[in-house]
PDB file of C-alpha atoms in Angstrom:
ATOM      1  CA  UNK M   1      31.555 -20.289  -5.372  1.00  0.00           C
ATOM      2  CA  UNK M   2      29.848 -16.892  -4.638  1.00  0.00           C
ATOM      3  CA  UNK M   3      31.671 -14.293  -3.077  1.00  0.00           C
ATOM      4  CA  UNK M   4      30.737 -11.110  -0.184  1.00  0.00           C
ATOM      5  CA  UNK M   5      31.846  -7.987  -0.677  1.00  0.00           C
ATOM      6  CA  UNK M   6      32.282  -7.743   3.081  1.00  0.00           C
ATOM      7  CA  UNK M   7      35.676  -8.714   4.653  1.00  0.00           C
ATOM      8  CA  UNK M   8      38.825  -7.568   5.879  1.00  0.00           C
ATOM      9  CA  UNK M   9      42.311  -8.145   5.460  1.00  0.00           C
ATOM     10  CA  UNK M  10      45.463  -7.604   6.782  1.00  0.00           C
ATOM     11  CA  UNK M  11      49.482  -8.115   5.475  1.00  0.00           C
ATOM     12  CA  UNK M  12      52.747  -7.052   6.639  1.00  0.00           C
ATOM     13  CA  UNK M  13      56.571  -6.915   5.463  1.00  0.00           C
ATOM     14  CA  UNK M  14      59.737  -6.062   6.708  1.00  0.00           C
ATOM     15  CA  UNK M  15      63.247  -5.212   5.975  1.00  0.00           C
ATOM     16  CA  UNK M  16      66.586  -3.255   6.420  1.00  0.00           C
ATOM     17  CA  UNK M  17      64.277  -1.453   8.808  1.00  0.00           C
ATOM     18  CA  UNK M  18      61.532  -0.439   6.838  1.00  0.00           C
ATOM     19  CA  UNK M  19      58.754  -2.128   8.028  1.00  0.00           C
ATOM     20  CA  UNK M  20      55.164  -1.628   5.987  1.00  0.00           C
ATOM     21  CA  UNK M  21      51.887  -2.854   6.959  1.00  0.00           C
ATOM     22  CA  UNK M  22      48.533  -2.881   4.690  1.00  0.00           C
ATOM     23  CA  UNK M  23      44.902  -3.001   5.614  1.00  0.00           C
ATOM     24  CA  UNK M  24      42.461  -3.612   3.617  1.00  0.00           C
ATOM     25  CA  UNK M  25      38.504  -3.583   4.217  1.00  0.00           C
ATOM     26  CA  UNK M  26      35.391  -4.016   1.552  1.00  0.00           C
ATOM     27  CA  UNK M  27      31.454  -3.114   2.361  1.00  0.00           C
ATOM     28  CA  UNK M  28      29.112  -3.737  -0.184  1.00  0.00           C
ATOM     29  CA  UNK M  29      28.675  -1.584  -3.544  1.00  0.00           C
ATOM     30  CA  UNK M  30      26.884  -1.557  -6.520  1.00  0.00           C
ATOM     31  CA  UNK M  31      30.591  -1.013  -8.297  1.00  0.00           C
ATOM     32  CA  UNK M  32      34.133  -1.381  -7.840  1.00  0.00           C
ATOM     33  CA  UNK M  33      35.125   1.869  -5.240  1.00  0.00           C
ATOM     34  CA  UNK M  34      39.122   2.016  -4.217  1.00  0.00           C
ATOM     35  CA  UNK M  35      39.679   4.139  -1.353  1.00  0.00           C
ATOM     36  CA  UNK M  36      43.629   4.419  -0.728  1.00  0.00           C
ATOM     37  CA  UNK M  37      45.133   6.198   1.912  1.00  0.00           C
ATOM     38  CA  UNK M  38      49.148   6.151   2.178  1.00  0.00           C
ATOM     39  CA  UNK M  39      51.852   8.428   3.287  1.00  0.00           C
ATOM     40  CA  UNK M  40      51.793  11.468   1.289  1.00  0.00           C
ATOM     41  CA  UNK M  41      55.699  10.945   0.387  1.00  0.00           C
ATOM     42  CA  UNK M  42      54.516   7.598  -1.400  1.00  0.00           C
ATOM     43  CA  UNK M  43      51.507   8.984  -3.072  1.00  0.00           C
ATOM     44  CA  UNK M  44      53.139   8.061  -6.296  1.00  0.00           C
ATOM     45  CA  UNK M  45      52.272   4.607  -5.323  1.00  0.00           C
ATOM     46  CA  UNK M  46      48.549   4.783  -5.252  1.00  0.00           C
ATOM     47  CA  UNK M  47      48.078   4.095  -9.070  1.00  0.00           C
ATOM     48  CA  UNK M  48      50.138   0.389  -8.423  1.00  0.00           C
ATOM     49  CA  UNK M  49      47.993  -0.397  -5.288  1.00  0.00           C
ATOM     50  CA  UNK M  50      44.551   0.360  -7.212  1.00  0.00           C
ATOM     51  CA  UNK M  51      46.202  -1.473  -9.924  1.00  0.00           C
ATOM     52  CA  UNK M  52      46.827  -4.357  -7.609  1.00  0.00           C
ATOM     53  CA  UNK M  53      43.354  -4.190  -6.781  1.00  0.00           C
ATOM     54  CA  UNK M  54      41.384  -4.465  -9.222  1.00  0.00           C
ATOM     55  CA  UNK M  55      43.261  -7.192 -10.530  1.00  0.00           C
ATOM     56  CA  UNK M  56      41.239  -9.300  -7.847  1.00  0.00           C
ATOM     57  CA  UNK M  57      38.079  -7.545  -7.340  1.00  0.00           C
ATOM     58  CA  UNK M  58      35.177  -6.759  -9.563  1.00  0.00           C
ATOM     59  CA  UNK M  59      32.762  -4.939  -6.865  1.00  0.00           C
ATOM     60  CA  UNK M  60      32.475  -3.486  -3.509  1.00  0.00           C
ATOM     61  CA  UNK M  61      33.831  -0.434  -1.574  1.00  0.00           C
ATOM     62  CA  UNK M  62      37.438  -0.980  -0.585  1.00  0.00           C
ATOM     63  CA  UNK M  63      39.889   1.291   2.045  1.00  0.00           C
ATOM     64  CA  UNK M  64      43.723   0.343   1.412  1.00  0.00           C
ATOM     65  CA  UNK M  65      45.191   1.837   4.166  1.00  0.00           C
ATOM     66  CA  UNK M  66      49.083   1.626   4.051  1.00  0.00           C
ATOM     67  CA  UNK M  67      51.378   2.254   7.172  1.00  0.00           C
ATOM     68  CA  UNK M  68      55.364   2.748   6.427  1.00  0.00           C
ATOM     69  CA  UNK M  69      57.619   3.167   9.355  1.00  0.00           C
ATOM     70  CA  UNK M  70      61.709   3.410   9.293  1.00  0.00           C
ATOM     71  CA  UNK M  71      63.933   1.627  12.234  1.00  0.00           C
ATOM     72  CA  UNK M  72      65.710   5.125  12.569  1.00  0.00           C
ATOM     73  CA  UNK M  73      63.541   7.912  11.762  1.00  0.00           C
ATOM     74  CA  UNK M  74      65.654  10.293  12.949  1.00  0.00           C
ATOM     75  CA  UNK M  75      67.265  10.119   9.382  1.00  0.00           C
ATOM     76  CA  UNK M  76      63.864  10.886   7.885  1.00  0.00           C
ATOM     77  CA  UNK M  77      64.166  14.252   5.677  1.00  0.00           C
ATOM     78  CA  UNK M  78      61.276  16.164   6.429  1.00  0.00           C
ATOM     79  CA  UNK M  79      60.421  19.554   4.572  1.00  0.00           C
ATOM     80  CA  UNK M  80      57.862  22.110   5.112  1.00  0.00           C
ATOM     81  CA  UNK M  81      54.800  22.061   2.026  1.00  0.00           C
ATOM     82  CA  UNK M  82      55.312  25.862   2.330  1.00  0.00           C
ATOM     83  CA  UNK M  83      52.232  26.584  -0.218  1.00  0.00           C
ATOM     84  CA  UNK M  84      49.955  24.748   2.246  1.00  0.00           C
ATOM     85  CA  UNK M  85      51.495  26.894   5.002  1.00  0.00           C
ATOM     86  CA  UNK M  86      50.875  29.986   3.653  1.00  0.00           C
ATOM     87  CA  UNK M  87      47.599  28.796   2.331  1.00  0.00           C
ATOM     88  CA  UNK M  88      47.170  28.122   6.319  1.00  0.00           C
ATOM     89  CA  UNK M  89      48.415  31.196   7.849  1.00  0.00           C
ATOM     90  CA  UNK M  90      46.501  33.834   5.299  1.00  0.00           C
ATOM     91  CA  UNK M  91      43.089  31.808   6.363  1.00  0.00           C
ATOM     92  CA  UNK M  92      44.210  32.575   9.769  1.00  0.00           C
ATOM     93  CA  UNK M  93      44.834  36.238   9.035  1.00  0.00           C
ATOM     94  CA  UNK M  94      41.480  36.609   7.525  1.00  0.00           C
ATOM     95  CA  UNK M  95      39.635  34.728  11.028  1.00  0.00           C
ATOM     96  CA  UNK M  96      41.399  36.537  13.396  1.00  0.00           C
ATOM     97  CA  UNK M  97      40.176  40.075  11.089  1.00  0.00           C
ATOM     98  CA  UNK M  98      36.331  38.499  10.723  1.00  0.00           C
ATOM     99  CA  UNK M  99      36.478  38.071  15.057  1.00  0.00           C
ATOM    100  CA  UNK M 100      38.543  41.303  15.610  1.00  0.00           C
ATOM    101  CA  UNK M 101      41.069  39.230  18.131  1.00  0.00           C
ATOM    102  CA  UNK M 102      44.994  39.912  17.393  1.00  0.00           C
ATOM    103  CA  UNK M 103      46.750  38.025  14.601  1.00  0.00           C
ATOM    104  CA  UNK M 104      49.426  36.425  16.927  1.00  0.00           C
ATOM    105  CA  UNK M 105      49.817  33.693  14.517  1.00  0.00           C
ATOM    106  CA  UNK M 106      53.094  31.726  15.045  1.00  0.00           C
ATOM    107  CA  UNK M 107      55.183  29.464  12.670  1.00  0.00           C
ATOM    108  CA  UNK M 108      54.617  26.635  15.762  1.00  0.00           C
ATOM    109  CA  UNK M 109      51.062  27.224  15.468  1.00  0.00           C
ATOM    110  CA  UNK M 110      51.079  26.455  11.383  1.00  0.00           C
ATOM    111  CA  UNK M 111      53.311  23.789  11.483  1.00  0.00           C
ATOM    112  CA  UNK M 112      51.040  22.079  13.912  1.00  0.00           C
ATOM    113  CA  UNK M 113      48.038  22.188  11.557  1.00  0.00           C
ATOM    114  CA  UNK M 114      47.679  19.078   8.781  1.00  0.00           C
ATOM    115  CA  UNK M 115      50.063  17.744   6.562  1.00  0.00           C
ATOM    116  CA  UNK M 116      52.175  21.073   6.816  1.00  0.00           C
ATOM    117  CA  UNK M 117      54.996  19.382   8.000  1.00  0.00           C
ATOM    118  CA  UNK M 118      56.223  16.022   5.280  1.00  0.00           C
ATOM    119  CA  UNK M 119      58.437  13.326   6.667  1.00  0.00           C
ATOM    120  CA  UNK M 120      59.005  11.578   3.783  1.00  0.00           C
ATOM    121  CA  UNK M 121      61.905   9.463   2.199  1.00  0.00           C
ATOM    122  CA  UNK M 122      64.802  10.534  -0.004  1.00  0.00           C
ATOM    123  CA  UNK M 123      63.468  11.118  -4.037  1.00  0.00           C
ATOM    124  CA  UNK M 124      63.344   8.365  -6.347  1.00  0.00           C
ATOM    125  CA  UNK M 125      62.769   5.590  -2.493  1.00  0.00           C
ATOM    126  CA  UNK M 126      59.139   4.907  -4.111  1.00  0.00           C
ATOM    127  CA  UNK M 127      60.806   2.444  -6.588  1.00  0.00           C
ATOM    128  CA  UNK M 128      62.671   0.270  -3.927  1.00  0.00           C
ATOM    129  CA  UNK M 129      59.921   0.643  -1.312  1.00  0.00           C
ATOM    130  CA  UNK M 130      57.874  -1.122  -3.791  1.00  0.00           C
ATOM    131  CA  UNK M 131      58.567  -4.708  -3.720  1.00  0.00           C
ATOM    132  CA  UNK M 132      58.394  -4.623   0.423  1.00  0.00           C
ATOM    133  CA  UNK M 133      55.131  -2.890  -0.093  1.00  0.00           C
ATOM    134  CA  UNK M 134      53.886  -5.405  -2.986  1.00  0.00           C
ATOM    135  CA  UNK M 135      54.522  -8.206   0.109  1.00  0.00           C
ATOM    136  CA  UNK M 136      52.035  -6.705   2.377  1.00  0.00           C
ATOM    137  CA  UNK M 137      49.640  -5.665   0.024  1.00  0.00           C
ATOM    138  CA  UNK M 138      49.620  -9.245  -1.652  1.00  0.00           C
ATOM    139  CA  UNK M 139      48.859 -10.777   1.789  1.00  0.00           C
ATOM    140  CA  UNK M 140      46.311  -8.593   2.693  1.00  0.00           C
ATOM    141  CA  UNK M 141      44.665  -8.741  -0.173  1.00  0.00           C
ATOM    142  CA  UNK M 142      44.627 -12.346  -0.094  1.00  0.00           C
ATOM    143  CA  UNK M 143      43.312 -12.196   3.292  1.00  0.00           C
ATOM    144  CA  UNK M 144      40.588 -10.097   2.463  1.00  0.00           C
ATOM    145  CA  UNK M 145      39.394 -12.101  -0.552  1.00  0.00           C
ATOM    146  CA  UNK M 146      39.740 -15.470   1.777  1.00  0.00           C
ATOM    147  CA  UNK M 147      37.579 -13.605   3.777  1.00  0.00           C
ATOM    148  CA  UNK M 148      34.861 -12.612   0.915  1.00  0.00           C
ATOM    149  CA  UNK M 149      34.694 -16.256   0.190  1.00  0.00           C
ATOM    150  CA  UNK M 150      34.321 -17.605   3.602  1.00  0.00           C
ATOM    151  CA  UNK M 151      31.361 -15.248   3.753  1.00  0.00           C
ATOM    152  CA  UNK M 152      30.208 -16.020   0.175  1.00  0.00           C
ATOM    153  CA  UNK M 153      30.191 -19.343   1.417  1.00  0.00           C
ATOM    154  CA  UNK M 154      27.271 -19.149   3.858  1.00  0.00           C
ATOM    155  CA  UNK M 155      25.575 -16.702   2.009  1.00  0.00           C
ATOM    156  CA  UNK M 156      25.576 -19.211  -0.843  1.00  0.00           C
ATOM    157  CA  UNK M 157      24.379 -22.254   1.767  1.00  0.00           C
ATOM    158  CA  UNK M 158      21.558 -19.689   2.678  1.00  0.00           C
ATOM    159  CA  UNK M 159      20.409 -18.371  -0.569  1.00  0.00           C
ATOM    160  CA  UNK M 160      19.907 -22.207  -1.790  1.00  0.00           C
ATOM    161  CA  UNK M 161      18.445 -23.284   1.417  1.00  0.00           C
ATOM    162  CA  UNK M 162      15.602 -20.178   0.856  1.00  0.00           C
ATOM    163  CA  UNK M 163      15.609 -21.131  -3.232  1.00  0.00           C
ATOM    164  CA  UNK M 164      14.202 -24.583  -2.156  1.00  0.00           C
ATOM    165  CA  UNK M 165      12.033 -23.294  -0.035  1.00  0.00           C
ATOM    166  CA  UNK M 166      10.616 -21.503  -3.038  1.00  0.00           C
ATOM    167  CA  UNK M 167      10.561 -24.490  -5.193  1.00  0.00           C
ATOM    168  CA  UNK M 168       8.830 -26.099  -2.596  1.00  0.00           C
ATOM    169  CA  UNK M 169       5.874 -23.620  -2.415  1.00  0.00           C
ATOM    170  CA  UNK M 170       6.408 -23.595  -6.280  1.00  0.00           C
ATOM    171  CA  UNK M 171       5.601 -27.252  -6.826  1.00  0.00           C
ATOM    172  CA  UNK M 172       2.604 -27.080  -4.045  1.00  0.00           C
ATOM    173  CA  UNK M 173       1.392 -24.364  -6.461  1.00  0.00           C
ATOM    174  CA  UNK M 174       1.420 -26.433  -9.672  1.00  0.00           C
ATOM    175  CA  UNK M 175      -0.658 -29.873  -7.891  1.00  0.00           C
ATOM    176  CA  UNK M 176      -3.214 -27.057  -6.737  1.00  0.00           C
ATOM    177  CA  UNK M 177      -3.344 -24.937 -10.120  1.00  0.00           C
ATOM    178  CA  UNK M 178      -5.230 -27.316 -12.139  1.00  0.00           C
ATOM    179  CA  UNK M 179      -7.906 -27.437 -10.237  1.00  0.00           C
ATOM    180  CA  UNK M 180      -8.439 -23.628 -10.517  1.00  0.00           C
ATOM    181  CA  UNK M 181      -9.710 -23.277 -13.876  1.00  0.00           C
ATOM    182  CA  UNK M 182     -11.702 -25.717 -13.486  1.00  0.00           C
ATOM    183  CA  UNK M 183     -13.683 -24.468  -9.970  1.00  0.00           C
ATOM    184  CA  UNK M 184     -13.294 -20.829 -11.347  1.00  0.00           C
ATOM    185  CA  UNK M 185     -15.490 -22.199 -14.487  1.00  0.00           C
ATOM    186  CA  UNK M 186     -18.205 -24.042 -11.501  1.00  0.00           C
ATOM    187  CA  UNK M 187     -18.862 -20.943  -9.527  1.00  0.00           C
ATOM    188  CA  UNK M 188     -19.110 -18.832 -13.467  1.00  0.00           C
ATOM    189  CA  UNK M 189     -21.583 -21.357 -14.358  1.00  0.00           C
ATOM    190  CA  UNK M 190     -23.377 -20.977 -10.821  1.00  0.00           C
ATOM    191  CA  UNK M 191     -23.719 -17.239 -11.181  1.00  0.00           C
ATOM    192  CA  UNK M 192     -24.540 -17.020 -14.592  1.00  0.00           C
ATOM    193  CA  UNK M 193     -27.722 -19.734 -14.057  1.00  0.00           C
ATOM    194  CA  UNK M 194     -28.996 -17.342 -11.086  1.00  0.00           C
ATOM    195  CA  UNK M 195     -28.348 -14.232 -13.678  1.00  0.00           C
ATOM    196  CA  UNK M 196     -30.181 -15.652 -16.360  1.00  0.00           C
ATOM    197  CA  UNK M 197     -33.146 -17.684 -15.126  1.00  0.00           C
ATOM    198  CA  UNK M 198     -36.213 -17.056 -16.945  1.00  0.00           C
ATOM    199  CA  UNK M 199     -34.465 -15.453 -19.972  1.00  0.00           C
ATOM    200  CA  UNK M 200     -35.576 -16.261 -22.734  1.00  0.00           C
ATOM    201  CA  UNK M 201     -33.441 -16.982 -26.038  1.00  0.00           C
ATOM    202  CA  UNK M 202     -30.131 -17.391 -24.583  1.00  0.00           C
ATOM    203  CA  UNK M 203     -27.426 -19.230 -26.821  1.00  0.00           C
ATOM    204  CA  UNK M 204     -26.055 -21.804 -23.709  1.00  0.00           C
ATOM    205  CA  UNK M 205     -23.305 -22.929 -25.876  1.00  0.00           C
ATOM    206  CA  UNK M 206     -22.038 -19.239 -26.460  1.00  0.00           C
ATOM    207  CA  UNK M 207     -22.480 -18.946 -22.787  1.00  0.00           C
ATOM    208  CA  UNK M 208     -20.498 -21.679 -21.997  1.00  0.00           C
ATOM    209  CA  UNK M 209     -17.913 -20.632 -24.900  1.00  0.00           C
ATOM    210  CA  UNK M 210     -17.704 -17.392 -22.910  1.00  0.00           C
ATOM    211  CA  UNK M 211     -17.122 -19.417 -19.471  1.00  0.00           C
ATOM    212  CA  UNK M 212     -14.614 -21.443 -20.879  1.00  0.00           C
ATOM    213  CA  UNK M 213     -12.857 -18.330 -22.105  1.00  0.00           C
ATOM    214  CA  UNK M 214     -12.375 -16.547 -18.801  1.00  0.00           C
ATOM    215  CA  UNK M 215     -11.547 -19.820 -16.859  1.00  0.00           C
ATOM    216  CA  UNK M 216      -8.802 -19.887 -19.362  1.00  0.00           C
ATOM    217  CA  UNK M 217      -7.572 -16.539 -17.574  1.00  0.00           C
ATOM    218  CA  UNK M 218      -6.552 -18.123 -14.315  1.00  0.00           C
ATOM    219  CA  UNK M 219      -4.374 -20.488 -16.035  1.00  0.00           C
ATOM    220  CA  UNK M 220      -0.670 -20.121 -14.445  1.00  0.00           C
ATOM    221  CA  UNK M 221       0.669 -22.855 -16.259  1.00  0.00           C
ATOM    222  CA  UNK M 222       3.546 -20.371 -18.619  1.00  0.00           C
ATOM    223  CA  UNK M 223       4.307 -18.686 -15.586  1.00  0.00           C
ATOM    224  CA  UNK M 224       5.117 -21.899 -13.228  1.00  0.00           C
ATOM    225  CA  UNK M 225       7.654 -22.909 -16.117  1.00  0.00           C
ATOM    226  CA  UNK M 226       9.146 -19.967 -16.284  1.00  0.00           C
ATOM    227  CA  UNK M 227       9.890 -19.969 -12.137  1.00  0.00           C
ATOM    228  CA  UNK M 228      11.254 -23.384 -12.477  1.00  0.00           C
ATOM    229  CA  UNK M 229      13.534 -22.125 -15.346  1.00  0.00           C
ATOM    230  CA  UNK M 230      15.086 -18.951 -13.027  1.00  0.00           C
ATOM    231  CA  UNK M 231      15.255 -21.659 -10.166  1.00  0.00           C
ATOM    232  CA  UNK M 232      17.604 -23.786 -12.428  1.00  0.00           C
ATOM    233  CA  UNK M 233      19.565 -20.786 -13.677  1.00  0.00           C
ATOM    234  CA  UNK M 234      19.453 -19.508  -9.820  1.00  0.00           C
ATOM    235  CA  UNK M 235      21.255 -22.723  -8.502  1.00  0.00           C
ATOM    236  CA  UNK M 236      23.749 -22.677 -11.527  1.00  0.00           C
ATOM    237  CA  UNK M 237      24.880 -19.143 -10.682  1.00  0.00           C
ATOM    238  CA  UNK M 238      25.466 -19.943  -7.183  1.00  0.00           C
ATOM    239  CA  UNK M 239      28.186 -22.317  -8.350  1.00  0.00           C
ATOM    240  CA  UNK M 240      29.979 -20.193 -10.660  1.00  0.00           C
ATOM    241  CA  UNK M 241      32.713 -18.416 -10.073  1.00  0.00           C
ATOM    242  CA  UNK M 242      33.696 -14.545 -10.428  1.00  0.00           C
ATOM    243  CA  UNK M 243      30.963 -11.142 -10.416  1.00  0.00           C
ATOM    244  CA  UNK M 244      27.595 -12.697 -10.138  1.00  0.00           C
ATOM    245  CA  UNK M 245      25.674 -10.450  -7.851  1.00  0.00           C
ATOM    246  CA  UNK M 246      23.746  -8.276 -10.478  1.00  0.00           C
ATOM    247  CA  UNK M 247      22.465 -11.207 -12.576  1.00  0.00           C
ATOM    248  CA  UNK M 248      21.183 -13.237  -9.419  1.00  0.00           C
ATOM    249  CA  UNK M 249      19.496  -9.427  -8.744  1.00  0.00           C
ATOM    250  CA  UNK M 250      18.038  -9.545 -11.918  1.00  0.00           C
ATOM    251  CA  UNK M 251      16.393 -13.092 -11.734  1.00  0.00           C
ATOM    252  CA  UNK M 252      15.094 -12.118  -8.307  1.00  0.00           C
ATOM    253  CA  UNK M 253      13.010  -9.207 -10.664  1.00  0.00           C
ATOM    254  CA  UNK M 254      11.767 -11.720 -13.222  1.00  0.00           C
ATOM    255  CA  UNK M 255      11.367 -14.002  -9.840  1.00  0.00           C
ATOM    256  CA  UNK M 256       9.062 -11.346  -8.441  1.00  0.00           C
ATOM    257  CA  UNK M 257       7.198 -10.589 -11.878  1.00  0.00           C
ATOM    258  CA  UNK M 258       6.335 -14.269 -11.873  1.00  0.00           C
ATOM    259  CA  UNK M 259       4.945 -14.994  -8.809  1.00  0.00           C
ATOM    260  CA  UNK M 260       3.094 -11.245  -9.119  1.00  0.00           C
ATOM    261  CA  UNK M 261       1.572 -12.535 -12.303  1.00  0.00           C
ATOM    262  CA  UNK M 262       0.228 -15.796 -10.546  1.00  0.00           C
ATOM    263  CA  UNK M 263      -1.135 -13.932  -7.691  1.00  0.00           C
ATOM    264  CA  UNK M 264      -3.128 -11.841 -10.149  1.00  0.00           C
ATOM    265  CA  UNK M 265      -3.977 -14.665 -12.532  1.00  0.00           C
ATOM    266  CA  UNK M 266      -4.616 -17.527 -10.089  1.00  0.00           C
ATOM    267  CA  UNK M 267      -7.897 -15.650  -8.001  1.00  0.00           C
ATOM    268  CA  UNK M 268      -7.179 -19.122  -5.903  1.00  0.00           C
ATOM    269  CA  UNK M 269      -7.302 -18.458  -1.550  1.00  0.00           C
ATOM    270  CA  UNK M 270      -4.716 -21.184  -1.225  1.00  0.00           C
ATOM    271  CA  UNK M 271      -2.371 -20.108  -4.072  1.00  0.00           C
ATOM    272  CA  UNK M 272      -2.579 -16.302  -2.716  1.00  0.00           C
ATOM    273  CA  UNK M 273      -1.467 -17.538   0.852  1.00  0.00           C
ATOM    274  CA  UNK M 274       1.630 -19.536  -0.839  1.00  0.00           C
ATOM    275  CA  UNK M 275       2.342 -16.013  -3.255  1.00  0.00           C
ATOM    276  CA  UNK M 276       2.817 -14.381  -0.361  1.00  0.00           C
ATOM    277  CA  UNK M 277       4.885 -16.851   1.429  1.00  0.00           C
ATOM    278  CA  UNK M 278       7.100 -16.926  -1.841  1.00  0.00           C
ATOM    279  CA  UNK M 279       7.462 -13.324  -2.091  1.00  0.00           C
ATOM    280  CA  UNK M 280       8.766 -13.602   1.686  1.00  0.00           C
ATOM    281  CA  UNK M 281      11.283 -15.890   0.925  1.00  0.00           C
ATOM    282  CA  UNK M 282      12.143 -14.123  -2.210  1.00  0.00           C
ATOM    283  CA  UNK M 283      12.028 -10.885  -0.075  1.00  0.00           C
ATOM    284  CA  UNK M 284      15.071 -12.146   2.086  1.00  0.00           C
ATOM    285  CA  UNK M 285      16.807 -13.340  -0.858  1.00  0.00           C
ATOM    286  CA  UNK M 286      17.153  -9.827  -2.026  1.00  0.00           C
ATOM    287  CA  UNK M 287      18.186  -8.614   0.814  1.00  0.00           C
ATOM    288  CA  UNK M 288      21.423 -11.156   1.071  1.00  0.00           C
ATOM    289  CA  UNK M 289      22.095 -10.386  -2.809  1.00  0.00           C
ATOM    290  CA  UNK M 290      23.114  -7.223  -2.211  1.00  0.00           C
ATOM    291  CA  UNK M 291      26.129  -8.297  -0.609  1.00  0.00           C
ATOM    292  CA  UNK M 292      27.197 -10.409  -3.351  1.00  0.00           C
ATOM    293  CA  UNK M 293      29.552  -9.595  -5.973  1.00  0.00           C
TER     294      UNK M 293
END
């Protein structure tokens, strides 16, 4: 079964009053893109989460986003990142000089300004937060790929409903496109008579040789074959399982060269009105594509 790239997930865990909860969301994307955003004091944790990650996705965009709080976090240590600070109050210095206003810059003031202040855990708590956090993430991540499915799912029941569609029109085509040739050569013949009445000399074989030749243009014959062949492959894919967005994208192209090819080829009013139905059809097909993986 297909999957979407578009869901969302969401896990928790708790214990000895820690309590962590994950998020995890996925748009569309012509790769795999891991967004992660954690408490700074855990950033050492990001490389395990993407790790986590990719182990179950192969495309899309996808925001982590992982929320730790403590039962007492009164007993938090929290430091100052005193580099950011100063980085902080010497931009301040140099504003308050560029507007000429007093540089009544106070420590209350810096500390207020992002991630100055760190509230983080004691060194070396990454390694036992992990399991809790592996809990959360595991659920949400479930979630959200339950939820890629589920929308897989009717993108799947849609894409096959608009591929028979196609092999509908498709099969329509092929009764009509014998008859082409054949009333292409007629109205050649027709012409040619009025062209060449009264000439003298004319080789009517040749002539008719030459009809023959570019009736044999408006033949469509290869090209019907080779749309029933993607239609096959088009309905295996759809059953498979894992990353098949890009190679259902690339049969739509050899789709669309087809049915291009028997637009230009078939010089038929009724086949040109069921092209451009087709290329409809195949039009939304694209579009829902783009949200598989």
């Amino acid at each position: 079964m297909i999957a979407s790239m578009t869901g969302y997930g969401r896990g928790q865990a708790a214990e000895a009053g820690t309590a962590v909860v994950v998020e995890a969301r996925s748009v569309n994307s012509r790769f795999l893109d891991i967004n992660i955003r954690l408490p700074r004091a855990y950033l050492a944790l990001e490389d395990a989460i993407r790790s986590e990650v990719k182990k179950r996705f192969a495309r899309g965009h996808i925001d982590v986003f992982v929320s730790i709080s403590e039962e007492n976090p009164e007993k938090q240590p929290i430091s100052v990142d005193k580099g950011r600070a100063m980085a902080y109050y010497n931009a301040l210095k140099e504003l308050a000089q560029i507007l000429g206003v007093p540089e009544d810059i106070t420590a209350a003031q810096v500390l207020t300004l992002p991630d100055v202040l760190i509230v983080g855990s004691p060194a070396g708590r990454e390694d036992t937060l992990w399991p809790l956090l592996y809990r959360a993430l595991d659920e949400a991540l479930g979630a959200l790929e339950a939820a890629r499915l589920a929308e897989g799912a009717r993108l799947q029941g849609d894409l096959k409903e608009r591929a028979r569609t196609v092999e509908q029109y498709i099969e329509a085509i092929g009764r009509r496109a014998p008859q082409v040739p054949v009333e292409y050569a007629a109205r050649l013949r027709e012409k040619m008579a009025r062209l060449v009445q009264g000439i003298e000399g004319l080789d009517s074989h040749r002539l008719e040789m030459e009809v023959a030749l570019l009736a044999e243009r408006c033949d469509i014959h290869e090209e019907l074959v080779r749309l029933g062949s993607h239609l096959e492959e088009w309905r295996a894919l759809l059953e498979a399982r894992g990353a098949v967005g890009r190679r259902l994208d690339f049969l739509l192209q050899e789709m669309f060269r087809e049915i291009n090819t028997i637009g230009a080829k078939a010089n038929d009013l009724e086949i040109s009105r069921m092209v451009i139905a087709v290329k409809g059809e195949l039009e939304k097909m694209k579009e829902q594509v783009q949200n598989v993986e």
